[in-house]
Every structure is written in structure tokens, then in C-alpha cells.
């Protein structure tokens, strides 16, 4: 690779609501915690991360130094907020993570639970994103790219194209938006425009593409960012359709030239059955027989019948409509009839938790329901299971199936979004198309049949899956392209603006 001169290093600010291992609720956390490392390593980018200082961040595990206190923030609605800023590093790197301490806004324990009566639930993230803009000014660090994730920071490009348009500090700053999940858009009352220092009329354009009487923050981000991507090529195609676009398909089609799909990678050093601290008995392809010992440990831990021969199936997931958990509920009886066992680790909707708690009571020796978020236990389950279920209604990329494959745990997935891009039927997993019980059951039966009756083929599938390479290496090259294209688009925007003066 050609040597990059210090002054030519791209400066990238990640503004994000999650970054593993500090704060994670799902795949977004994995991405924001791993992509910056590879951008810094392979392309010498100077990356900095801004994250809320949630109560749930373990400050003993991730010691941070307070670098600013009582910074007065000019908040959009003409009132001022104060915040303290702490600096830590992404573990194992020299990538700074700035934790913005705004205790009146981020009141909850969970990443996304900061409800205060009488306040719109979106407000903490909107104010956090404003604070991130103010922070880089306070640090006098001019990013070439602000890389925002999902709707939460969606007003940053809007502000840069309105409030800060004539601010020399941000003249050369472009914005890239990554859509991790279009189902979450951040909708709120037009009355809130004032709170953001903007006028209601400035939010109307998005509704030309998606008639609505609310502000749509993700829509604003799509409209105003210099480049937009989503997290797999197949999901990028799906998002242009009515079925998957959640109302934003027309807007995305309008921005099609500046919209692409880049497959997520994972940081394999965190998901390696040879070294993973939560994998009780370490293994790899050459001693794959050892994997079963992890199964026996899991069965014991969860009070399931201990047997090396019964197929142990798992799901590690947020409990939301998206994930197709009703289909799992529909097949549980047939699953146990096949002699299979099922462990689910999940947190989210209480109505879904109830389904699995009930199933655990009904089949105490065959079903275990752990209704919580536990990143360490997740690894133990990936290591000890034979198969992973992901019958998602839609799935932007999906990381669980990628992680499972590295552990030689065969994914059974619906052909949608990134699941279609990453799992090959009969080679690394089992894939079904239609969202219905019979199609799902057919895929499970095929998997269980190979598991019981074609042991060599099962072993071959496991090794195929373990050898798959979804590391960031090829995707980061595409992010470099995305950033350069964003810079080009921003320059064109400024030129067109100058010419129209
Ligand atoms: P999404 O981002 O929609 O939640 P992904 O499959 O992209 O789905 O990423 C899910 C990530 O979160 C994976 O790393 C998975 O292991 C992890 N995960 C999901 N639910 C839990 C849970 N209850 N406990 C621990 N880890 C979980």
C-alpha cells in the first residue's frame, strides 16, 4: 500500500449510540466498535468516536479521564446545557472514545431507555448529536467525515446544511450516513422543529417522498447526507422497494446515485473458538470433536437432558417483530418431537419473552429461555450449539449468523437482507424463502436430517462455515471509496451553491 502522508490522513468522526465493548444493544454496537479499528489500521485514518456516557458503561473496566467539564452547550432551542467529557480508548487501540456526560438526558440504564414523562423519547439523541458537533469545535479538530449511524444522529447533516452552512469550521466536512435498520426512523411532532433551532417549513421536503405529518429524522439524514449506505448489498436493493423500505423507498430511489450497500464485517479476534474466554473448551477445525464438550456444559447449565447426540439449537437475538420469533414459537413442538433442544438468549418485548418462558415450563428438559442481554453468555451459547435460528422478516445484515458460522454452528436463516448475502444453502447453512411455518420447518428438518444421518456432510458444512471470511478487510476498502465519494459530493454541493449566489 502506498505510504500516506500525515497531512493526508482522513479524519473521521464516528458519532454513534453504541460501540462494543463499551455499549452494545445489537449489531450496530459490533460495527461501531470494530470498523474504526480497521479503517485506522489499513488506511491510517484518524478516527475518533463520540458516544453518550450511559450509566451502564462499566467505568472500572474502561477507565476514562475527564478532559472537559461544564462545557456550556448552545442547545438548539436557545437554552443551554452543560456537559462533562470523558476520554477513553477503544480497548486494544489508540482510538479515542469521547463519552459525553449528559445525565439529565441519558437517565436510563439501557442504551435506548431514557424516557422522562413529558419529554419526547427522541430528544436525548438529538441533543447528543448537537453536542457532538459542538465538541469537535471545542477540540478544534476538523473532521473530513462525520460518519453517523441510523436516525439517532440524523440531524447532523441537516444542521450542517442549514445552521452551520456558513460556519467556516465545517466548510470541508462531509457526512456519511449508514442505515443499520430502516424500521427505526425517529419520528416526532413538527412542533419540535423549534427545539432544534429550525422552522417547521424546513422539514417539509421529506414528506413529498413519504407523506407524513411528522418530522422524520432518518428521512432528513437521507436527504442531507453526502453519501448513504446500508449494511449489505441485498438489503440495499430491498430498501428501494415498498415491501422493505418502510415508507422511505421513494426518497432512497431519489438518492439512488449516492446510495449503496456494503456488507458488515466482524472482528474475528472477538469471536474465535480457539481463544474466546467464554468458550469453556477451546476448539478449531482440526479438533472440532471438542465442540461437543461445550454442548454438554450448556445442557448441564440449563438443566436440559445431557447428551452429545441431540441437536442443540439456539437463537441469540433482540426480541422484536423483525426477528420472526413467532415462527420459532410455531415450530417448537415439532422441534422437540425431532429430539432437538432449544436455547434462546434474548431481551426486548415482554410479550415475546412470555412465549419462551411458557415454552421453558412446558419442555423443561428441552427448552431454556434466558431473557436478558449477556454478551459473555452469548459466546458460550454460540460455542456449544449445533445450529442457530434466524427466521427474520427482514435483516439488514445480521451478525449472529456470521458469528455462529465461525463457531461451526450452522445457521438456519430466511433468504432476506444480509442473510441471503452470507449464508449458502447446503454449504454453510440452510436457507428458506417464504415467511411461513412450513418453509421454516422444512429447512429445520433438512438440517436435523443431515445432523443425524449424514455426519460427514455435517462436518464438511461446519468447516465450510468456519472458513468463511467476513472480516472487515474487503468492506473497509469500500468505506474508503464511500468517504471519498462523500467528499466529492460535498465539494459539488458547495460549488453549485456558490454558482447560484
Ligand atoms: P441486530 O443488530 O438486529 O440486533 P445482528 O444479528 O446484526 O442483529 O447483531 C446482533 C448482535 O447482538 C450479535 O453480536 C449478537 O450476538 C448480539 N446479541 C443479540 N441479542 C443478545 C443477547 N440477548 N445477549 C447477548 N448478545 C446478544
Short mmCIF file of C-alpha atoms and ligand atoms in Angstrom, two decimals:
data_model
loop_
_atom_site.label_atom_id
_atom_site.label_comp_id
_atom_site.label_asym_id
_atom_site.label_seq_id
_atom_site.Cartn_x
_atom_site.Cartn_y
_atom_site.Cartn_z
CA UNK A 1 0.00 0.00 0.00
CA UNK A 2 1.29 3.47 -0.86
CA UNK A 3 2.53 5.45 2.11
CA UNK A 4 0.01 8.02 3.31
CA UNK A 5 1.40 11.39 4.35
CA UNK A 6 0.33 12.51 7.82
CA UNK A 7 -1.45 15.58 6.49
CA UNK A 8 -3.42 13.44 4.03
CA UNK A 9 -4.81 11.12 6.67
CA UNK A 10 -8.58 11.21 6.58
CA UNK A 11 -10.08 12.43 9.82
CA UNK A 12 -13.28 10.57 10.61
CA UNK A 13 -15.64 11.23 13.48
CA UNK A 14 -17.94 8.32 14.35
CA UNK A 15 -20.99 9.61 16.16
CA UNK A 16 -22.82 6.61 17.49
CA UNK A 17 -25.25 5.37 20.11
CA UNK A 18 -23.36 2.09 20.55
CA UNK A 19 -19.74 0.94 20.34
CA UNK A 20 -18.79 -2.53 21.59
CA UNK A 21 -17.50 -3.43 24.07
CA UNK A 22 -18.39 -0.20 25.89
CA UNK A 23 -22.06 -0.09 24.99
CA UNK A 24 -23.95 -2.53 22.83
CA UNK A 25 -27.57 -3.45 22.21
CA UNK A 26 -27.13 -5.23 18.86
CA UNK A 27 -25.16 -5.34 15.62
CA UNK A 28 -24.72 -1.56 15.42
CA UNK A 29 -22.52 -1.82 18.51
CA UNK A 30 -20.35 -4.51 16.91
CA UNK A 31 -19.91 -2.40 13.78
CA UNK A 32 -19.08 0.88 15.53
CA UNK A 33 -16.66 -0.99 17.81
CA UNK A 34 -14.78 -2.76 15.02
CA UNK A 35 -14.93 -0.79 11.74
CA UNK A 36 -12.94 2.19 13.15
CA UNK A 37 -10.07 -0.15 14.10
CA UNK A 38 -9.70 -1.46 10.58
CA UNK A 39 -10.02 1.99 8.97
CA UNK A 40 -7.21 3.17 11.24
CA UNK A 41 -5.10 0.07 10.69
CA UNK A 42 -5.47 -0.35 6.92
CA UNK A 43 -5.88 3.24 5.76
CA UNK A 44 -4.22 5.16 8.58
CA UNK A 45 -7.37 7.17 9.12
CA UNK A 46 -7.52 9.26 12.24
CA UNK A 47 -10.75 8.05 13.77
CA UNK A 48 -12.44 9.40 16.86
CA UNK A 49 -15.64 8.11 18.39
CA UNK A 50 -18.32 10.02 20.28
CA UNK A 51 -20.71 8.08 22.48
CA UNK A 52 -23.12 9.04 25.28
CA UNK A 53 -21.80 8.26 28.73
CA UNK A 54 -24.54 5.83 29.64
CA UNK A 55 -24.99 4.80 33.24
CA UNK A 56 -24.48 1.21 32.12
CA UNK A 57 -20.90 1.74 30.87
CA UNK A 58 -18.54 -0.04 33.21
CA UNK A 59 -16.11 2.73 34.11
CA UNK A 60 -13.89 0.36 36.05
CA UNK A 61 -13.42 -1.86 33.06
CA UNK A 62 -12.98 1.11 30.73
CA UNK A 63 -11.19 3.77 32.77
CA UNK A 64 -11.70 7.25 31.40
CA UNK A 65 -10.11 10.57 32.09
CA UNK A 66 -12.24 13.67 32.41
CA UNK A 67 -10.95 16.09 29.80
CA UNK A 68 -13.51 18.85 29.88
CA UNK A 69 -16.01 19.89 32.42
CA UNK A 70 -19.00 22.10 32.42
CA UNK A 71 -18.79 22.80 28.74
CA UNK A 72 -21.65 25.08 28.00
CA UNK A 73 -23.58 23.88 25.02
CA UNK A 74 -25.61 26.16 22.89
CA UNK A 75 -28.56 23.90 22.52
CA UNK A 76 -30.81 24.46 19.56
CA UNK A 77 -33.82 25.75 21.49
CA UNK A 78 -31.89 28.66 22.93
CA UNK A 79 -31.41 27.08 26.26
CA UNK A 80 -28.04 25.89 27.33
CA UNK A 81 -26.94 22.53 28.65
CA UNK A 82 -23.78 21.65 30.41
CA UNK A 83 -21.82 18.54 29.86
CA UNK A 84 -18.63 16.89 31.03
CA UNK A 85 -16.48 15.00 28.58
CA UNK A 86 -14.51 11.87 29.41
CA UNK A 87 -11.92 10.31 27.19
CA UNK A 88 -11.16 6.62 26.98
CA UNK A 89 -9.89 4.38 24.18
CA UNK A 90 -11.41 1.60 22.18
CA UNK A 91 -9.82 -1.36 24.04
CA UNK A 92 -6.56 -2.50 22.49
CA UNK A 93 -6.25 0.59 20.28
CA UNK A 94 -5.29 4.24 20.41
CA UNK A 95 -8.66 5.27 19.01
CA UNK A 96 -10.14 7.84 21.38
CA UNK A 97 -13.71 7.44 22.55
CA UNK A 98 -15.25 10.63 23.90
CA UNK A 99 -18.00 9.92 26.38
CA UNK A 100 -20.44 12.79 26.66
CA UNK A 101 -21.86 13.00 30.13
CA UNK A 102 -25.35 14.45 29.92
CA UNK A 103 -27.06 12.90 32.96
CA UNK A 104 -30.31 14.80 32.61
CA UNK A 105 -30.79 13.39 29.14
CA UNK A 106 -29.46 9.84 29.45
CA UNK A 107 -31.33 8.85 32.57
CA UNK A 108 -31.83 5.11 31.95
CA UNK A 109 -29.66 2.05 32.41
CA UNK A 110 -30.18 0.64 28.92
CA UNK A 111 -28.76 2.13 25.78
CA UNK A 112 -32.18 3.08 24.42
CA UNK A 113 -34.24 3.62 27.54
CA UNK A 114 -34.18 7.25 28.63
CA UNK A 115 -37.82 8.06 28.96
CA UNK A 116 -38.88 11.00 31.04
CA UNK A 117 -42.53 11.86 31.30
CA UNK A 118 -43.48 14.81 29.13
CA UNK A 119 -40.35 14.59 27.01
CA UNK A 120 -40.23 13.07 23.56
CA UNK A 121 -38.17 9.85 23.68
CA UNK A 122 -36.02 11.04 20.77
CA UNK A 123 -34.76 14.20 22.45
CA UNK A 124 -31.68 12.75 24.23
CA UNK A 125 -30.13 11.56 20.97
CA UNK A 126 -30.98 14.74 19.07
CA UNK A 127 -29.26 16.80 21.76
CA UNK A 128 -26.37 14.35 21.94
CA UNK A 129 -25.76 14.78 18.21
CA UNK A 130 -25.78 18.56 18.59
CA UNK A 131 -23.30 18.17 21.44
CA UNK A 132 -21.02 16.07 19.20
CA UNK A 133 -20.85 18.95 16.71
CA UNK A 134 -20.05 21.38 19.48
CA UNK A 135 -17.42 19.01 20.88
CA UNK A 136 -15.30 18.92 17.71
CA UNK A 137 -15.43 22.70 17.64
CA UNK A 138 -14.35 22.84 21.27
CA UNK A 139 -11.48 20.45 20.49
CA UNK A 140 -10.62 22.42 17.35
CA UNK A 141 -10.46 19.15 15.44
CA UNK A 142 -11.96 19.43 11.97
CA UNK A 143 -13.24 16.10 10.70
CA UNK A 144 -13.21 15.40 6.96
CA UNK A 145 -16.06 12.99 7.51
CA UNK A 146 -18.72 12.76 10.16
CA UNK A 147 -19.98 9.19 9.96
CA UNK A 148 -23.40 8.90 11.54
CA UNK A 149 -25.24 5.71 12.38
CA UNK A 150 -29.00 5.38 11.91
CA UNK A 151 -31.62 8.00 12.78
CA UNK A 152 -30.17 8.91 16.16
CA UNK A 153 -27.66 11.40 14.75
CA UNK A 154 -29.77 12.16 11.71
CA UNK A 155 -29.99 15.90 12.28
CA UNK A 156 -26.23 16.39 11.97
CA UNK A 157 -26.28 16.63 8.16
CA UNK A 158 -29.39 18.82 8.38
CA UNK A 159 -27.66 21.25 10.74
CA UNK A 160 -24.51 21.28 8.61
CA UNK A 161 -26.62 22.26 5.61
CA UNK A 162 -28.62 24.91 7.50
CA UNK A 163 -27.50 26.28 10.86
CA UNK A 164 -23.77 25.69 10.22
CA UNK A 165 -23.80 26.25 6.46
CA UNK A 166 -21.76 29.41 6.65
CA UNK A 167 -19.61 28.27 9.51
CA UNK A 168 -16.05 28.10 8.20
CA UNK A 169 -15.15 25.37 10.68
CA UNK A 170 -17.33 22.80 8.91
CA UNK A 171 -16.73 24.00 5.34
CA UNK A 172 -14.78 20.86 4.42
CA UNK A 173 -16.76 18.39 6.48
CA UNK A 174 -18.87 15.80 4.66
CA UNK A 175 -21.43 13.50 6.21
CA UNK A 176 -21.86 9.78 5.59
CA UNK A 177 -24.96 8.01 6.88
CA UNK A 178 -25.06 4.28 7.49
CA UNK A 179 -28.56 2.84 7.74
CA UNK A 180 -28.38 -0.17 10.03
CA UNK A 181 -32.13 -0.65 10.23
CA UNK A 182 -34.73 1.37 8.36
CA UNK A 183 -37.52 0.32 10.69
CA UNK A 184 -36.33 2.89 13.23
CA UNK A 185 -36.75 6.38 11.82
CA UNK A 186 -37.12 8.79 14.72
CA UNK A 187 -40.45 10.46 14.07
CA UNK A 188 -41.62 13.40 16.07
CA UNK A 189 -44.03 16.29 16.09
CA UNK A 190 -43.43 19.25 13.77
CA UNK A 191 -43.67 21.42 16.86
CA UNK A 192 -40.25 20.06 17.83
CA UNK A 193 -38.66 21.93 14.90
CA UNK A 194 -38.28 24.93 17.21
CA UNK A 195 -36.38 22.81 19.71
CA UNK A 196 -33.86 22.04 17.01
CA UNK A 197 -33.38 25.69 16.10
CA UNK A 198 -35.18 25.17 12.78
CA UNK A 199 -38.53 26.01 11.24
CA UNK A 200 -41.36 23.62 10.55
CA UNK A 201 -41.18 24.52 6.85
CA UNK A 202 -37.58 23.27 6.73
CA UNK A 203 -38.79 19.76 7.41
CA UNK A 204 -41.41 19.52 4.68
CA UNK A 205 -39.34 18.18 1.81
CA UNK A 206 -39.10 14.64 3.12
CA UNK A 207 -42.89 14.40 3.22
CA UNK A 208 -43.00 14.96 -0.56
CA UNK A 209 -41.49 11.49 -0.85
CA UNK A 210 -43.21 9.99 2.15
CA UNK A 211 -46.44 11.85 3.01
CA UNK A 212 -46.49 12.32 6.75
CA UNK A 213 -47.41 14.92 9.32
CA UNK A 214 -44.34 14.35 11.46
CA UNK A 215 -40.65 15.14 11.26
CA UNK A 216 -38.80 12.05 10.05
CA UNK A 217 -35.23 12.29 11.30
CA UNK A 218 -33.90 9.38 9.25
CA UNK A 219 -35.57 10.88 6.18
CA UNK A 220 -33.74 14.15 6.89
CA UNK A 221 -30.47 12.25 7.22
CA UNK A 222 -31.01 10.51 3.88
CA UNK A 223 -31.88 13.78 2.19
CA UNK A 224 -28.95 15.75 3.58
CA UNK A 225 -26.03 13.30 3.87
CA UNK A 226 -23.36 13.39 1.19
CA UNK A 227 -23.33 9.59 0.87
CA UNK A 228 -25.57 6.90 2.29
CA UNK A 229 -25.01 3.22 2.67
CA UNK A 230 -26.63 0.29 4.29
CA UNK A 231 -25.09 -2.85 5.68
CA UNK A 232 -25.45 -5.41 2.89
CA UNK A 233 -25.86 -5.25 -0.89
CA UNK A 234 -29.09 -7.25 -0.81
CA UNK A 235 -30.70 -5.03 1.85
CA UNK A 236 -29.71 -2.00 -0.27
CA UNK A 237 -31.75 -3.45 -3.13
CA UNK A 238 -34.63 -4.36 -0.83
CA UNK A 239 -34.77 -0.86 0.65
CA UNK A 240 -35.78 0.54 -2.73
CA UNK A 241 -38.99 -1.50 -2.61
CA UNK A 242 -42.28 -0.80 -0.90
CA UNK A 243 -42.13 -4.10 0.97
CA UNK A 244 -38.88 -3.31 2.79
CA UNK A 245 -38.50 0.49 2.56
CA UNK A 246 -40.82 1.37 5.48
CA UNK A 247 -42.08 4.43 3.57
CA UNK A 248 -38.63 5.79 2.69
CA UNK A 249 -38.23 3.82 -0.56
CA UNK A 250 -39.10 6.77 -2.82
CA UNK A 251 -36.63 9.03 -1.07
CA UNK A 252 -33.91 6.39 -1.36
CA UNK A 253 -34.70 5.91 -5.05
CA UNK A 254 -34.32 9.68 -5.45
CA UNK A 255 -30.88 9.43 -3.79
CA UNK A 256 -30.01 6.18 -5.58
CA UNK A 257 -26.81 7.52 -7.17
CA UNK A 258 -25.45 8.22 -3.70
CA UNK A 259 -26.72 5.08 -2.01
CA UNK A 260 -25.00 1.70 -1.80
CA UNK A 261 -24.77 -1.49 0.25
CA UNK A 262 -21.56 -2.56 2.00
CA UNK A 263 -21.55 -5.84 3.86
CA UNK A 264 -20.71 -5.61 7.55
CA UNK A 265 -17.65 -7.43 8.74
CA UNK A 266 -16.84 -8.74 12.17
CA UNK A 267 -13.74 -8.57 14.26
CA UNK A 268 -12.83 -12.25 14.38
CA UNK A 269 -10.43 -11.73 17.25
CA UNK A 270 -13.51 -11.35 19.48
CA UNK A 271 -15.23 -14.41 18.06
CA UNK A 272 -12.64 -17.14 17.89
CA UNK A 273 -13.38 -20.54 19.46
CA UNK A 274 -9.61 -21.08 19.84
CA UNK A 275 -9.20 -18.16 22.21
CA UNK A 276 -12.61 -16.88 23.28
CA UNK A 277 -12.64 -16.62 27.09
CA UNK A 278 -16.30 -17.60 27.26
CA UNK A 279 -15.80 -20.79 25.28
CA UNK A 280 -15.13 -23.32 28.06
CA UNK A 281 -13.40 -25.91 25.83
CA UNK A 282 -11.42 -24.29 23.03
CA UNK A 283 -11.54 -25.86 19.57
CA UNK A 284 -10.92 -25.31 15.89
CA UNK A 285 -11.29 -27.22 12.63
CA UNK A 286 -8.60 -29.80 13.41
CA UNK A 287 -10.12 -30.70 16.80
CA UNK A 288 -13.77 -29.99 16.08
CA UNK A 289 -14.73 -33.07 18.09
CA UNK A 290 -14.12 -30.93 21.18
CA UNK A 291 -17.06 -28.65 20.34
CA UNK A 292 -19.46 -31.22 21.78
CA UNK A 293 -17.93 -30.76 25.24
CA UNK A 294 -19.23 -27.20 25.17
CA UNK A 295 -22.66 -28.58 24.34
CA UNK A 296 -22.60 -30.86 27.38
CA UNK A 297 -21.65 -27.91 29.58
CA UNK A 298 -24.51 -25.84 28.18
CA UNK A 299 -27.04 -28.64 28.61
CA UNK A 300 -25.97 -29.02 32.22
CA UNK A 301 -26.05 -25.28 32.87
CA UNK A 302 -29.61 -25.01 31.60
CA UNK A 303 -30.98 -28.26 33.02
CA UNK A 304 -31.51 -29.86 29.61
CA UNK A 305 -31.09 -33.60 29.00
CA UNK A 306 -27.34 -34.08 28.77
CA UNK A 307 -26.49 -35.93 25.59
CA UNK A 308 -23.83 -35.45 22.94
CA UNK A 309 -26.17 -36.74 20.22
CA UNK A 310 -29.21 -34.49 20.48
CA UNK A 311 -29.09 -31.46 18.21
CA UNK A 312 -28.90 -28.29 20.27
CA UNK A 313 -30.40 -25.29 18.50
CA UNK A 314 -30.09 -21.69 19.67
CA UNK A 315 -31.28 -18.17 18.96
CA UNK A 316 -29.39 -15.10 20.24
CA UNK A 317 -31.44 -12.10 19.44
CA UNK A 318 -33.27 -8.93 20.27
CA UNK A 319 -36.89 -9.84 20.88
CA UNK A 320 -38.65 -7.78 18.24
CA UNK A 321 -41.19 -8.36 15.49
CA UNK A 322 -38.37 -8.14 12.94
CA UNK A 323 -36.69 -11.32 14.13
CA UNK A 324 -39.57 -13.67 13.26
CA UNK A 325 -39.78 -15.20 16.72
CA UNK A 326 -43.42 -16.10 16.17
CA UNK A 327 -42.20 -18.62 13.58
CA UNK A 328 -39.92 -20.18 16.19
CA UNK A 329 -42.88 -20.40 18.55
CA UNK A 330 -44.85 -22.13 15.78
CA UNK A 331 -42.25 -24.88 15.32
CA UNK A 332 -41.21 -25.53 18.93
CA UNK A 333 -43.37 -28.61 19.32
CA UNK A 334 -42.09 -30.19 16.10
CA UNK A 335 -38.57 -29.30 17.14
CA UNK A 336 -38.82 -31.18 20.40
CA UNK A 337 -40.53 -34.07 18.55
CA UNK A 338 -37.36 -34.34 16.47
CA UNK A 339 -35.38 -34.74 19.70
CA UNK A 340 -33.87 -31.28 19.32
CA UNK A 341 -33.22 -28.90 22.19
CA UNK A 342 -33.59 -25.13 22.06
CA UNK A 343 -31.90 -22.32 23.99
CA UNK A 344 -32.92 -18.74 23.43
CA UNK A 345 -30.93 -15.78 24.79
CA UNK A 346 -32.89 -12.63 24.13
CA UNK A 347 -34.18 -9.39 25.50
CA UNK A 348 -36.83 -6.98 24.35
CA UNK A 349 -40.61 -7.17 24.07
CA UNK A 350 -42.21 -8.64 27.16
CA UNK A 351 -44.96 -10.26 25.07
CA UNK A 352 -42.28 -12.27 23.25
CA UNK A 353 -40.39 -13.12 26.44
CA UNK A 354 -43.59 -14.64 27.82
CA UNK A 355 -43.84 -17.05 24.88
CA UNK A 356 -40.46 -18.57 25.61
CA UNK A 357 -40.81 -18.57 29.39
CA UNK A 358 -44.00 -20.57 28.85
CA UNK A 359 -42.23 -22.97 26.47
CA UNK A 360 -39.45 -23.48 29.01
CA UNK A 361 -42.05 -24.53 31.59
CA UNK A 362 -43.72 -26.84 29.10
CA UNK A 363 -40.47 -28.54 27.98
CA UNK A 364 -38.08 -28.14 30.93
CA UNK A 365 -35.63 -30.75 29.62
CA UNK A 366 -35.63 -29.46 26.05
CA UNK A 367 -36.12 -25.68 26.12
CA UNK A 368 -34.26 -22.95 28.00
CA UNK A 369 -35.19 -19.27 27.89
CA UNK A 370 -32.69 -16.70 29.14
CA UNK A 371 -34.49 -13.41 28.82
CA UNK A 372 -31.68 -10.89 29.14
CA UNK A 373 -28.75 -9.36 27.32
CA UNK A 374 -25.49 -11.08 28.20
CA UNK A 375 -22.60 -10.71 25.76
CA UNK A 376 -20.45 -13.31 27.56
CA UNK A 377 -23.13 -15.96 27.80
CA UNK A 378 -23.84 -15.38 24.10
CA UNK A 379 -20.34 -16.66 23.26
CA UNK A 380 -20.81 -19.76 25.40
CA UNK A 381 -24.06 -20.49 23.58
CA UNK A 382 -22.56 -19.97 20.11
CA UNK A 383 -19.77 -22.37 21.08
CA UNK A 384 -22.00 -25.11 22.50
CA UNK A 385 -24.85 -25.12 19.96
CA UNK A 386 -25.13 -27.11 16.75
CA UNK A 387 -27.47 -24.73 14.92
CA UNK A 388 -28.72 -21.14 15.11
CA UNK A 389 -32.18 -19.97 14.03
CA UNK A 390 -32.72 -16.63 12.27
CA UNK A 391 -36.11 -16.63 10.54
CA UNK A 392 -36.13 -12.82 10.25
CA UNK A 393 -38.89 -10.91 8.49
CA UNK A 394 -36.12 -8.59 7.35
CA UNK A 395 -32.46 -8.47 8.28
CA UNK A 396 -30.22 -5.57 7.24
CA UNK A 397 -27.03 -7.62 7.56
CA UNK A 398 -27.25 -9.87 10.58
CA UNK A 399 -24.16 -10.63 12.59
CA UNK A 400 -25.42 -13.51 14.70
CA UNK A 401 -25.30 -15.89 11.71
CA UNK A 402 -21.78 -14.71 10.86
CA UNK A 403 -20.59 -15.21 14.43
CA UNK A 404 -22.33 -18.62 14.59
CA UNK A 405 -20.53 -19.77 11.44
CA UNK A 406 -17.14 -19.00 12.97
CA UNK A 407 -18.10 -21.27 15.88
CA UNK A 408 -19.09 -24.08 13.47
CA UNK A 409 -22.72 -23.55 14.46
CA UNK A 410 -24.87 -23.96 11.37
CA UNK A 411 -27.32 -21.10 10.70
CA UNK A 412 -30.87 -21.74 9.51
CA UNK A 413 -32.00 -18.45 8.01
CA UNK A 414 -34.64 -16.80 5.89
CA UNK A 415 -33.50 -15.57 2.46
CA UNK A 416 -33.65 -11.85 3.21
CA UNK A 417 -31.25 -8.89 3.50
CA UNK A 418 -27.74 -9.79 4.56
CA UNK A 419 -28.76 -13.33 5.48
CA UNK A 420 -29.09 -14.01 1.76
CA UNK A 421 -25.67 -12.47 1.15
CA UNK A 422 -23.85 -14.51 3.80
CA UNK A 423 -25.38 -18.00 4.09
CA UNK A 424 -25.22 -20.54 1.25
CA UNK A 425 -27.87 -23.21 1.34
CA UNK A 426 -26.50 -26.73 1.83
CA UNK A 427 -22.91 -25.45 2.04
CA UNK A 428 -22.65 -23.19 5.08
CA UNK A 429 -26.24 -23.25 6.33
CA UNK A 430 -29.89 -23.85 5.46
CA UNK A 431 -31.97 -21.19 3.76
CA UNK A 432 -35.74 -20.87 3.25
CA UNK A 433 -37.61 -18.17 1.35
CA UNK A 434 -41.24 -17.72 2.32
CA UNK A 435 -42.15 -16.38 5.70
CA UNK A 436 -44.28 -19.29 6.82
CA UNK A 437 -44.13 -22.14 9.25
CA UNK A 438 -43.87 -24.91 6.67
CA UNK A 439 -40.97 -23.36 4.80
CA UNK A 440 -39.13 -22.81 8.08
CA UNK A 441 -39.87 -26.30 9.31
CA UNK A 442 -38.67 -27.74 6.01
CA UNK A 443 -35.29 -26.03 6.48
CA UNK A 444 -35.03 -27.24 10.09
CA UNK A 445 -35.93 -30.81 9.08
CA UNK A 446 -33.25 -30.78 6.41
CA UNK A 447 -30.69 -29.52 8.92
CA UNK A 448 -31.65 -32.06 11.57
CA UNK A 449 -31.63 -34.84 8.98
CA UNK A 450 -28.07 -34.01 7.88
CA UNK A 451 -27.05 -33.70 11.53
CA UNK A 452 -28.39 -37.17 12.43
CA UNK A 453 -27.83 -39.09 9.21
CA UNK A 454 -25.02 -37.53 7.16
CA UNK A 455 -22.33 -36.91 9.71
CA UNK A 456 -19.55 -36.37 7.16
CA UNK A 457 -21.58 -33.78 5.30
CA UNK A 458 -22.44 -32.07 8.58
CA UNK A 459 -18.75 -31.88 9.44
CA UNK A 460 -17.99 -30.52 5.97
CA UNK A 461 -20.64 -27.83 6.38
CA UNK A 462 -19.20 -26.87 9.75
CA UNK A 463 -15.70 -26.48 8.34
CA UNK A 464 -17.03 -24.57 5.31
CA UNK A 465 -18.78 -22.19 7.70
CA UNK A 466 -15.74 -21.78 9.95
CA UNK A 467 -13.54 -20.96 6.99
CA UNK A 468 -15.85 -18.22 5.66
CA UNK A 469 -14.18 -14.83 5.84
CA UNK A 470 -16.45 -11.94 6.74
CA UNK A 471 -13.67 -9.85 8.23
CA UNK A 472 -13.66 -6.13 7.52
CA UNK A 473 -10.78 -6.21 5.05
CA UNK A 474 -12.74 -6.04 1.81
CA UNK A 475 -15.54 -3.89 3.22
CA UNK A 476 -13.22 -1.18 4.55
CA UNK A 477 -11.91 -0.65 1.02
CA UNK A 478 -15.49 0.16 0.09
CA UNK A 479 -15.82 2.55 3.04
CA UNK A 480 -12.73 4.37 1.81
CA UNK A 481 -14.44 4.75 -1.56
CA UNK A 482 -17.64 5.90 0.18
CA UNK A 483 -15.79 8.59 2.14
CA UNK A 484 -14.01 9.86 -0.97
CA UNK A 485 -17.27 9.99 -2.87
CA UNK A 486 -18.88 11.91 0.01
CA UNK A 487 -16.08 14.47 -0.10
CA UNK A 488 -16.54 14.84 -3.86
CA UNK A 489 -20.32 15.26 -3.48
CA UNK A 490 -19.84 17.86 -0.76
CA UNK A 491 -17.49 19.84 -2.99
CA UNK A 492 -20.03 19.73 -5.79
CA UNK A 493 -22.73 20.91 -3.39
CA UNK A 494 -20.60 23.90 -2.34
CA UNK A 495 -19.75 24.72 -5.97
CA UNK A 496 -23.41 24.62 -7.03
CA UNK A 497 -24.26 26.82 -4.07
CA UNK A 498 -21.57 29.37 -4.93
CA UNK A 499 -22.72 29.46 -8.53
CA UNK A 500 -26.31 30.10 -7.52
CA UNK A 501 -25.37 33.12 -5.37
P1 LIG B 1 -29.41 -6.70 15.39
O1 LIG B 1 -28.37 -5.68 15.12
O2 LIG B 1 -30.66 -6.53 14.60
O3 LIG B 1 -29.71 -6.86 16.84
P2 LIG B 1 -27.41 -8.62 14.46
O4 LIG B 1 -27.51 -10.08 14.17
O5 LIG B 1 -26.86 -7.74 13.41
O6 LIG B 1 -28.85 -8.14 14.92
O7 LIG B 1 -26.49 -8.40 15.75
C1 LIG B 1 -26.84 -8.93 16.97
C2 LIG B 1 -25.62 -8.84 17.89
O8 LIG B 1 -26.07 -8.72 19.23
C3 LIG B 1 -24.78 -10.09 17.84
O9 LIG B 1 -23.46 -9.77 18.24
C4 LIG B 1 -25.47 -10.96 18.90
O10 LIG B 1 -24.60 -11.95 19.42
C5 LIG B 1 -25.78 -9.91 19.94
N1 LIG B 1 -26.96 -10.22 20.77
C6 LIG B 1 -28.25 -10.14 20.42
N2 LIG B 1 -29.04 -10.42 21.48
C7 LIG B 1 -28.23 -10.68 22.51
C8 LIG B 1 -28.44 -11.03 23.89
N3 LIG B 1 -29.65 -11.16 24.41
N4 LIG B 1 -27.35 -11.20 24.67
C9 LIG B 1 -26.11 -11.06 24.15
N5 LIG B 1 -25.83 -10.74 22.89
C10 LIG B 1 -26.89 -10.55 22.06
#
